[in-house]
Short mmCIF file of C-alpha atoms and ligand atoms in Angstrom, two decimals:
data_model
loop_
_atom_site.label_atom_id
_atom_site.label_comp_id
_atom_site.label_asym_id
_atom_site.label_seq_id
_atom_site.Cartn_x
_atom_site.Cartn_y
_atom_site.Cartn_z
CA MET J 1 -4.89 5.34 65.11
CA ASN J 2 -3.99 1.89 63.82
CA VAL J 3 -2.77 -0.34 66.63
CA GLY J 4 -0.88 -3.56 65.97
CA VAL J 5 -1.04 -6.28 68.60
CA LEU J 6 1.37 -9.21 68.85
CA GLY J 7 -0.84 -12.13 69.79
CA GLY J 8 -4.51 -12.76 69.15
CA GLY J 9 -5.90 -14.35 72.30
CA GLN J 10 -8.59 -13.15 74.66
CA LEU J 11 -6.41 -10.30 75.94
CA GLY J 12 -6.18 -8.97 72.38
CA ARG J 13 -9.92 -9.33 71.98
CA MET J 14 -10.57 -7.31 75.14
CA LEU J 15 -8.02 -4.65 74.12
CA ALA J 16 -9.96 -4.17 70.88
CA LEU J 17 -13.30 -4.11 72.70
CA ALA J 18 -11.91 -1.29 74.86
CA GLY J 19 -10.15 0.54 72.02
CA VAL J 20 -12.80 0.66 69.31
CA PRO J 21 -14.91 3.21 71.26
CA LEU J 22 -11.79 5.43 71.40
CA GLY J 23 -11.61 5.37 67.61
CA LEU J 24 -8.74 2.89 67.40
CA SER J 25 -8.45 0.15 64.76
CA PHE J 26 -6.68 -3.13 65.37
CA ARG J 27 -4.48 -5.56 63.47
CA PHE J 28 -3.22 -8.73 65.16
CA LEU J 29 -0.29 -11.04 64.45
CA GLU J 30 -1.32 -14.53 65.50
CA PRO J 31 -0.13 -17.94 64.29
CA GLU J 32 -3.26 -19.90 65.18
CA ARG J 33 -6.79 -19.94 63.85
CA PRO J 34 -9.58 -19.59 64.76
CA THR J 35 -8.77 -16.88 67.28
CA PRO J 36 -10.67 -14.85 69.86
CA VAL J 37 -9.82 -11.73 67.81
CA ASP J 38 -11.65 -12.86 64.69
CA GLY J 39 -14.31 -10.19 64.25
CA VAL J 40 -12.69 -7.44 66.36
CA GLY J 41 -9.90 -6.52 63.96
CA LYS J 42 -7.80 -7.71 61.03
CA VAL J 43 -5.59 -10.73 61.62
CA VAL J 44 -2.28 -11.58 59.96
CA HIS J 45 -1.90 -15.32 60.48
CA ALA J 46 1.80 -16.12 60.58
CA ARG J 47 4.57 -17.29 62.83
CA TYR J 48 6.18 -14.62 65.00
CA ASP J 49 9.55 -15.26 63.30
CA ASP J 50 8.22 -14.92 59.73
CA VAL J 51 10.07 -11.72 58.75
CA ASP J 52 8.00 -11.05 55.61
CA ALA J 53 4.76 -11.48 57.51
CA VAL J 54 5.98 -9.27 60.37
CA GLN J 55 6.80 -6.53 57.85
CA ARG J 56 3.39 -6.92 56.20
CA PHE J 57 1.77 -6.76 59.65
CA ALA J 58 3.65 -3.52 60.49
CA SER J 59 2.84 -1.70 57.26
CA GLY J 60 0.50 1.24 57.94
CA LEU J 61 0.38 0.80 61.70
CA ASP J 62 0.97 3.73 64.10
CA VAL J 63 2.10 1.69 67.11
CA VAL J 64 2.68 -1.94 68.10
CA THR J 65 1.93 -3.53 71.46
CA CYS J 66 1.58 -7.10 72.66
CA GLU J 67 -0.93 -9.29 74.40
CA PHE J 68 1.48 -12.25 74.34
CA GLU J 69 4.94 -11.52 75.70
CA ASN J 70 6.83 -14.53 74.38
CA VAL J 71 7.52 -13.18 70.92
CA PRO J 72 11.13 -13.67 69.78
CA ASP J 73 13.50 -10.81 70.68
CA SER J 74 14.39 -10.54 66.99
CA THR J 75 10.75 -9.84 66.04
CA ALA J 76 10.29 -7.11 68.64
CA GLN J 77 13.63 -5.58 67.57
CA LEU J 78 12.71 -5.74 63.88
CA LEU J 79 9.44 -3.93 64.66
CA GLU J 80 11.26 -1.32 66.76
CA GLY J 81 13.26 -0.42 63.67
CA LEU J 82 10.01 0.28 61.81
CA LEU J 83 7.67 2.00 64.28
CA PRO J 84 7.04 2.69 68.01
CA VAL J 85 6.76 -0.51 70.07
CA HIS J 86 5.30 -0.30 73.62
CA PRO J 87 6.32 -1.92 75.88
CA SER J 88 9.81 -1.97 74.38
CA ALA J 89 11.67 -5.03 73.07
CA ALA J 90 14.02 -4.70 76.05
CA ALA J 91 11.15 -4.75 78.55
CA LEU J 92 9.62 -7.81 76.89
CA SER J 93 12.94 -9.57 76.94
CA MET J 94 13.38 -8.92 80.69
CA ALA J 95 9.96 -10.35 81.50
CA GLN J 96 10.34 -13.44 79.29
CA ASP J 97 13.02 -15.16 81.33
CA ARG J 98 12.32 -15.97 84.98
CA LEU J 99 16.02 -15.75 85.86
CA VAL J 100 16.54 -12.31 84.29
CA GLU J 101 13.26 -11.15 85.80
CA LYS J 102 14.35 -12.17 89.29
CA GLN J 103 17.68 -10.41 88.78
CA VAL J 104 15.76 -7.25 87.85
CA PHE J 105 13.70 -7.59 91.04
CA GLU J 106 16.90 -7.95 93.07
CA SER J 107 18.50 -4.92 91.43
CA LEU J 108 15.56 -2.87 92.75
CA ALA J 109 15.64 -4.50 96.22
CA ILE J 110 12.28 -6.16 95.57
CA PRO J 111 12.23 -9.36 97.68
CA THR J 112 11.65 -12.67 95.82
CA PRO J 113 11.63 -16.33 96.87
CA VAL J 114 15.22 -17.64 97.20
CA TYR J 115 16.15 -19.08 93.80
CA HIS J 116 18.99 -20.66 91.86
CA SER J 117 19.42 -21.41 88.17
CA VAL J 118 19.68 -25.09 87.16
CA GLU J 119 21.70 -26.25 84.17
CA SER J 120 22.17 -29.97 84.85
CA ARG J 121 21.03 -32.86 87.06
CA GLU J 122 24.01 -32.22 89.39
CA GLY J 123 23.18 -28.54 89.27
CA LEU J 124 19.71 -29.37 90.54
CA GLU J 125 21.19 -31.13 93.61
CA ASP J 126 23.37 -28.08 94.22
CA ALA J 127 20.37 -25.74 93.86
CA ILE J 128 18.34 -27.86 96.31
CA GLY J 129 21.22 -27.53 98.78
CA ARG J 130 21.07 -23.73 98.46
CA VAL J 131 17.32 -23.20 98.16
CA GLY J 132 16.03 -26.00 100.42
CA VAL J 133 12.79 -27.97 100.13
CA PRO J 134 9.95 -27.67 99.47
CA ALA J 135 10.89 -25.96 96.25
CA VAL J 136 9.45 -25.40 92.78
CA LEU J 137 11.39 -26.29 89.64
CA LYS J 138 10.31 -24.03 86.77
CA THR J 139 11.25 -23.61 83.13
CA ARG J 140 12.85 -20.18 82.71
CA ARG J 141 10.76 -19.46 79.62
CA LEU J 142 7.26 -20.04 78.24
CA GLY J 143 5.45 -21.17 81.39
CA TYR J 144 1.83 -20.15 81.83
CA ASP J 145 -1.17 -21.21 83.92
CA GLY J 146 1.15 -23.32 86.09
CA ARG J 147 2.57 -25.24 83.10
CA GLY J 148 6.31 -25.82 83.07
CA GLN J 149 6.66 -26.19 86.83
CA VAL J 150 6.87 -29.05 89.33
CA VAL J 151 6.90 -28.88 93.14
CA ILE J 152 9.68 -30.84 94.86
CA ASP J 153 8.71 -31.68 98.42
CA SER J 154 10.76 -34.82 99.08
CA PRO J 155 14.10 -36.31 97.99
CA THR J 156 12.23 -38.79 95.77
CA GLY J 157 10.53 -35.93 93.97
CA VAL J 158 13.81 -34.68 92.53
CA ASP J 159 14.07 -37.30 89.77
CA ALA J 160 10.42 -36.88 88.81
CA ALA J 161 10.77 -33.09 88.56
CA TRP J 162 13.97 -33.38 86.53
CA GLY J 163 12.39 -36.02 84.26
CA ALA J 164 9.41 -33.76 83.62
CA LEU J 165 11.30 -30.55 82.79
CA TYR J 166 14.89 -31.22 81.70
CA GLY J 167 15.87 -30.07 78.23
CA SER J 168 15.15 -26.38 78.67
CA PRO J 169 16.88 -23.86 80.98
CA LEU J 170 15.45 -24.18 84.49
CA LEU J 171 15.20 -22.29 87.76
CA LEU J 172 14.63 -23.68 91.24
CA GLU J 173 12.88 -21.46 93.75
CA ARG J 174 11.82 -21.91 97.35
CA PHE J 175 8.17 -22.90 97.78
CA ILE J 176 6.59 -20.06 99.76
CA ASP J 177 4.04 -20.82 102.45
CA PHE J 178 2.23 -17.57 101.68
CA SER J 179 -0.82 -16.29 103.51
CA ARG J 180 -2.32 -14.82 100.32
CA GLU J 181 -1.53 -14.25 96.65
CA LEU J 182 -1.91 -10.64 95.64
CA SER J 183 -1.20 -8.72 92.46
CA ILE J 184 -0.91 -5.10 91.49
CA ILE J 185 -1.36 -3.56 88.08
CA GLY J 186 -0.06 -0.16 87.07
CA ALA J 187 0.31 1.87 83.92
CA ARG J 188 2.98 4.29 82.75
CA GLY J 189 2.30 6.79 79.97
CA GLN J 190 4.68 8.10 77.34
CA ASP J 191 5.20 11.26 79.43
CA GLY J 192 6.22 9.18 82.47
CA GLU J 193 2.90 9.56 84.31
CA ILE J 194 2.24 6.51 86.52
CA THR J 195 -1.01 5.24 87.98
CA PHE J 196 -1.89 2.13 90.03
CA TYR J 197 -4.94 -0.01 90.57
CA PRO J 198 -5.51 -1.27 94.11
CA LEU J 199 -3.92 -4.55 95.17
CA VAL J 200 -6.21 -7.50 94.47
CA GLU J 201 -6.34 -10.96 96.02
CA ASN J 202 -6.08 -13.98 93.74
CA GLU J 203 -7.20 -17.55 94.35
CA HIS J 204 -5.57 -20.20 92.18
CA ARG J 205 -6.71 -23.76 91.53
CA GLY J 206 -4.33 -26.22 89.92
CA GLY J 207 -1.89 -23.39 89.13
CA ILE J 208 -4.56 -21.43 87.21
CA LEU J 209 -6.12 -18.18 88.41
CA TYR J 210 -9.65 -19.01 89.57
CA ARG J 211 -11.04 -15.93 91.33
CA THR J 212 -9.92 -12.35 91.94
CA HIS J 213 -11.24 -10.14 94.73
CA ALA J 214 -10.80 -6.38 94.34
CA PRO J 215 -9.64 -4.39 96.15
CA ALA J 216 -7.80 -6.81 98.44
CA LEU J 217 -8.45 -6.02 102.10
CA VAL J 218 -4.96 -4.73 102.91
CA SER J 219 -3.36 -1.93 104.92
CA ALA J 220 -2.40 1.35 103.29
CA GLU J 221 1.23 0.39 104.06
CA LEU J 222 1.00 -2.79 102.01
CA GLN J 223 -0.58 -0.92 99.07
CA ALA J 224 2.22 1.66 99.29
CA LEU J 225 4.86 -1.09 99.36
CA ALA J 226 3.37 -2.77 96.27
CA GLU J 227 3.24 0.59 94.47
CA ARG J 228 6.88 1.20 95.37
CA TYR J 229 7.92 -2.14 93.86
CA LEU J 230 5.85 -1.81 90.70
CA GLY J 231 6.73 1.88 90.32
CA GLY J 232 10.41 0.95 90.50
CA LEU J 233 9.99 -1.58 87.72
CA LEU J 234 8.02 0.83 85.52
CA GLU J 235 10.71 3.49 85.92
CA LYS J 236 13.67 1.17 85.48
CA MET J 237 12.34 -0.26 82.22
CA GLU J 238 11.07 3.16 81.05
CA TYR J 239 7.98 1.12 80.51
CA VAL J 240 5.00 2.32 78.49
CA GLY J 241 1.70 0.47 78.98
CA VAL J 242 0.18 -1.74 81.65
CA LEU J 243 2.48 -3.92 83.78
CA ALA J 244 1.29 -6.53 86.30
CA LEU J 245 3.24 -7.79 89.30
CA GLU J 246 2.24 -11.06 91.01
CA LEU J 247 3.09 -11.15 94.72
CA PHE J 248 3.08 -13.60 97.62
CA GLN J 249 2.07 -12.06 100.94
CA ARG J 250 3.80 -13.47 104.02
CA GLY J 251 2.92 -11.43 107.09
CA ASP J 252 3.76 -7.80 106.35
CA GLU J 253 6.13 -8.84 103.61
CA LEU J 254 5.53 -9.02 99.85
CA LEU J 255 7.64 -11.36 97.71
CA ALA J 256 7.60 -10.85 93.95
CA ASN J 257 6.65 -13.99 91.99
CA GLU J 258 6.63 -12.71 88.42
CA MET J 259 5.73 -9.74 86.27
CA ALA J 260 3.64 -9.70 83.10
CA PRO J 261 4.36 -6.99 80.51
CA ARG J 262 0.75 -6.73 79.38
CA VAL J 263 -2.81 -6.63 80.61
CA HIS J 264 -3.35 -9.40 83.15
CA ASN J 265 -6.07 -11.85 84.11
CA SER J 266 -6.16 -10.43 87.66
CA GLY J 267 -7.15 -7.06 86.16
CA HIS J 268 -10.24 -8.23 84.29
CA TRP J 269 -12.46 -6.94 87.12
CA THR J 270 -11.56 -3.39 86.00
CA GLN J 271 -13.83 -3.80 82.95
CA ASP J 272 -16.85 -3.45 85.20
CA GLY J 273 -15.37 -2.35 88.52
CA ALA J 274 -13.04 0.59 87.86
CA ARG J 275 -13.41 4.02 86.28
CA THR J 276 -10.98 3.04 83.52
CA SER J 277 -10.33 -0.58 82.60
CA GLN J 278 -6.80 -1.97 82.40
CA PHE J 279 -7.40 -2.49 78.66
CA GLU J 280 -8.28 1.16 78.08
CA ASN J 281 -5.38 2.37 80.21
CA HIS J 282 -2.95 0.16 78.32
CA LEU J 283 -4.15 1.61 75.02
CA ARG J 284 -4.12 5.17 76.38
CA ALA J 285 -0.48 4.65 77.36
CA VAL J 286 0.74 3.03 74.14
CA CYS J 287 -1.13 5.56 71.97
CA GLY J 288 0.27 8.54 73.89
CA PHE J 289 -2.97 9.70 75.53
CA SER J 290 -3.28 10.71 79.20
CA LEU J 291 -4.09 7.88 81.61
CA GLY J 292 -7.54 7.34 83.13
CA SER J 293 -8.51 6.99 86.79
CA CYS J 294 -7.85 3.56 88.33
CA ASP J 295 -10.37 4.16 91.14
CA PRO J 296 -12.69 1.23 91.83
CA TYR J 297 -16.45 1.89 91.99
CA GLY J 298 -16.75 -0.32 95.07
CA TYR J 299 -15.92 -3.99 95.47
CA ALA J 300 -15.54 -6.30 92.51
CA GLY J 301 -14.86 -9.94 91.86
CA MET J 302 -13.87 -12.00 88.84
CA LEU J 303 -14.49 -15.71 88.27
CA ASN J 304 -12.65 -17.44 85.45
CA LEU J 305 -14.63 -19.89 83.33
CA ILE J 306 -12.12 -22.72 82.85
CA GLY J 307 -12.84 -25.70 80.62
CA GLN J 308 -16.61 -25.17 80.62
CA VAL J 309 -19.05 -22.32 80.18
CA PRO J 310 -22.52 -22.28 81.74
CA PRO J 311 -25.44 -21.50 79.42
CA THR J 312 -25.42 -17.77 78.63
CA GLU J 313 -29.08 -17.39 79.55
CA ARG J 314 -28.45 -18.80 83.04
CA VAL J 315 -25.56 -16.41 83.71
CA LEU J 316 -27.51 -13.43 82.40
CA GLY J 317 -30.32 -14.41 84.76
CA ILE J 318 -28.10 -13.71 87.79
CA PRO J 319 -28.48 -10.03 88.75
CA GLY J 320 -25.12 -8.25 88.68
CA ALA J 321 -23.23 -11.01 86.84
CA ARG J 322 -21.33 -9.54 83.86
CA LEU J 323 -20.42 -12.19 81.30
CA HIS J 324 -17.29 -11.95 79.12
CA LEU J 325 -16.79 -14.83 76.67
CA TYR J 326 -13.71 -15.28 74.50
CA GLY J 327 -15.17 -17.25 71.57
CA LYS J 328 -12.87 -20.22 72.24
CA ARG J 329 -13.64 -23.92 71.83
CA PRO J 330 -13.99 -25.69 75.20
CA ARG J 331 -11.03 -27.81 76.29
CA PRO J 332 -10.13 -28.92 79.83
CA GLY J 333 -7.99 -26.33 81.62
CA ARG J 334 -8.63 -23.68 78.97
CA LYS J 335 -9.72 -20.16 79.94
CA LEU J 336 -12.96 -19.66 77.99
CA GLY J 337 -14.33 -16.53 79.61
CA HIS J 338 -14.92 -14.83 82.93
CA VAL J 339 -17.71 -13.30 84.96
CA ASN J 340 -17.33 -10.01 86.82
CA ALA J 341 -19.49 -8.86 89.70
CA VAL J 342 -19.54 -5.43 91.32
CA GLY J 343 -21.14 -4.22 94.56
CA LYS J 344 -20.89 -2.08 97.68
CA ASP J 345 -20.30 -5.10 99.91
CA PRO J 346 -17.61 -7.74 99.26
CA ASP J 347 -19.95 -10.49 100.54
CA ASP J 348 -22.56 -9.59 97.91
CA VAL J 349 -19.93 -9.77 95.19
CA VAL J 350 -18.80 -13.22 96.33
CA ALA J 351 -22.43 -14.37 96.59
CA THR J 352 -23.01 -13.37 92.94
CA LEU J 353 -19.92 -15.26 91.78
CA GLU J 354 -20.95 -18.29 93.82
CA ARG J 355 -24.29 -18.36 92.02
CA VAL J 356 -22.34 -18.59 88.76
CA GLU J 357 -20.08 -21.30 90.23
CA ARG J 358 -23.12 -23.38 91.13
CA LEU J 359 -24.15 -23.34 87.46
CA LEU J 360 -20.75 -24.82 86.63
CA THR J 361 -20.69 -27.61 89.20
CA ALA J 362 -24.30 -28.40 88.33
CA GLY J 363 -23.00 -29.04 84.81
N1 ATP Y 401 7.63 -20.32 94.80
C1 ATP Y 401 6.33 -20.60 94.92
N2 ATP Y 401 5.79 -20.86 96.14
C2 ATP Y 401 4.48 -21.17 96.28
N3 ATP Y 401 3.61 -21.23 95.26
C3 ATP Y 401 4.08 -20.98 94.02
C4 ATP Y 401 5.45 -20.65 93.79
N4 ATP Y 401 5.61 -20.43 92.46
C5 ATP Y 401 4.40 -20.61 91.91
N5 ATP Y 401 3.47 -20.94 92.82
C6 ATP Y 401 2.03 -21.17 92.58
O1 ATP Y 401 1.80 -21.50 91.21
C7 ATP Y 401 1.08 -20.45 90.55
C8 ATP Y 401 1.59 -20.26 89.12
O2 ATP Y 401 2.97 -19.92 89.17
P1 ATP Y 401 3.62 -18.80 88.24
O3 ATP Y 401 2.85 -17.55 88.42
O4 ATP Y 401 5.07 -18.77 88.52
O5 ATP Y 401 3.45 -19.47 86.84
P2 ATP Y 401 2.75 -19.16 85.49
O6 ATP Y 401 2.55 -20.48 84.88
O7 ATP Y 401 3.52 -18.15 84.79
O8 ATP Y 401 1.36 -18.59 85.88
P3 ATP Y 401 0.46 -17.51 85.16
O9 ATP Y 401 1.04 -17.22 83.83
O10 ATP Y 401 -0.86 -18.17 85.12
O11 ATP Y 401 0.52 -16.37 86.12
C9 ATP Y 401 1.29 -19.24 91.43
O12 ATP Y 401 0.28 -18.27 91.23
C10 ATP Y 401 1.26 -19.89 92.82
O13 ATP Y 401 -0.06 -20.20 93.19
MG1 MG Y 402 1.78 -16.32 87.52
#
């Protein structure tokens, strides 16, 4: 089958690396060059709103999916008129806007941080009155890796936050003093079959995912609760593919932060630590195959390589460290690759990742 992918970043690269062994071929639509997908498939370099290019991209494909969810609604809709698109244009649209997304959570009784939309400077004061401080002011669209958000923790911070973000539609949400950040990834097939990976624990630094620990050490009740929330979203959107849900844990409670309608950084451990990787399961779903087992082999961890990459030889010299590079030029704050580690004991997994970390801080 010929699979089209909207976006050509590292997620697209890893989709292709998982799909080629299944006999799939890949074509990407990506405005920038060079890209991490150079060498793993064909690339149509064009803007997402270039109608001619989108039609050229679609010609001869069997299905279209995305690795970047912020494509214009009109592009996803245009493609839907030409061939199957999974997840659907409607699902992408729901996940693109933090306000709509939170309304979807509410409609399914999935708890979220208290929030209020912000349309003006006065509106921000009103929202602070309703939400309280500390709070986080976020752009409704296009945020990633902590960009497009500012924490407000004092009255003097209000002007600074407004000055940094005004001009695009905004949302204010309560800052949650969470005990842990967790996420859950699930997949839904074309026949409605649903499967879930275990909850994982995520450590962020500077708003960017730094490490993932899988499975998270949680009760069966918390896993069941997370599956209920994500299952509800998968059903409501009649979703096909992999969907990720980021959660804040506060006691026995889970609050939904955001969902990602694609494979997710907190699922990269599945490449080496689960019977079927999130990338393969996404492709199985969008291509209409049956889903694969999400069972983990044991414990796994993932360390993101942000801004710098240690010498390959040094990483390969660490037993159990599995290196995944994206072929990107180094730049501060940029995700350049990750290292997975797998083991029977969570402490061994962390020890392996810490050996990699020491290569980084050693420069
Ligand atoms: N309401 C909140 N309370 C506490 N911390 C928050 C809140 N919102 C965001 N954060 C922190 O900032 C991180 C990034 O926020 P969020 O997931 O909303 O943005 P993002 O830029 O879309 O991130 P990404 O795309 O990398 O997941 C969160 O993982 C969390 O650590
Ligand atoms: Mg996030």
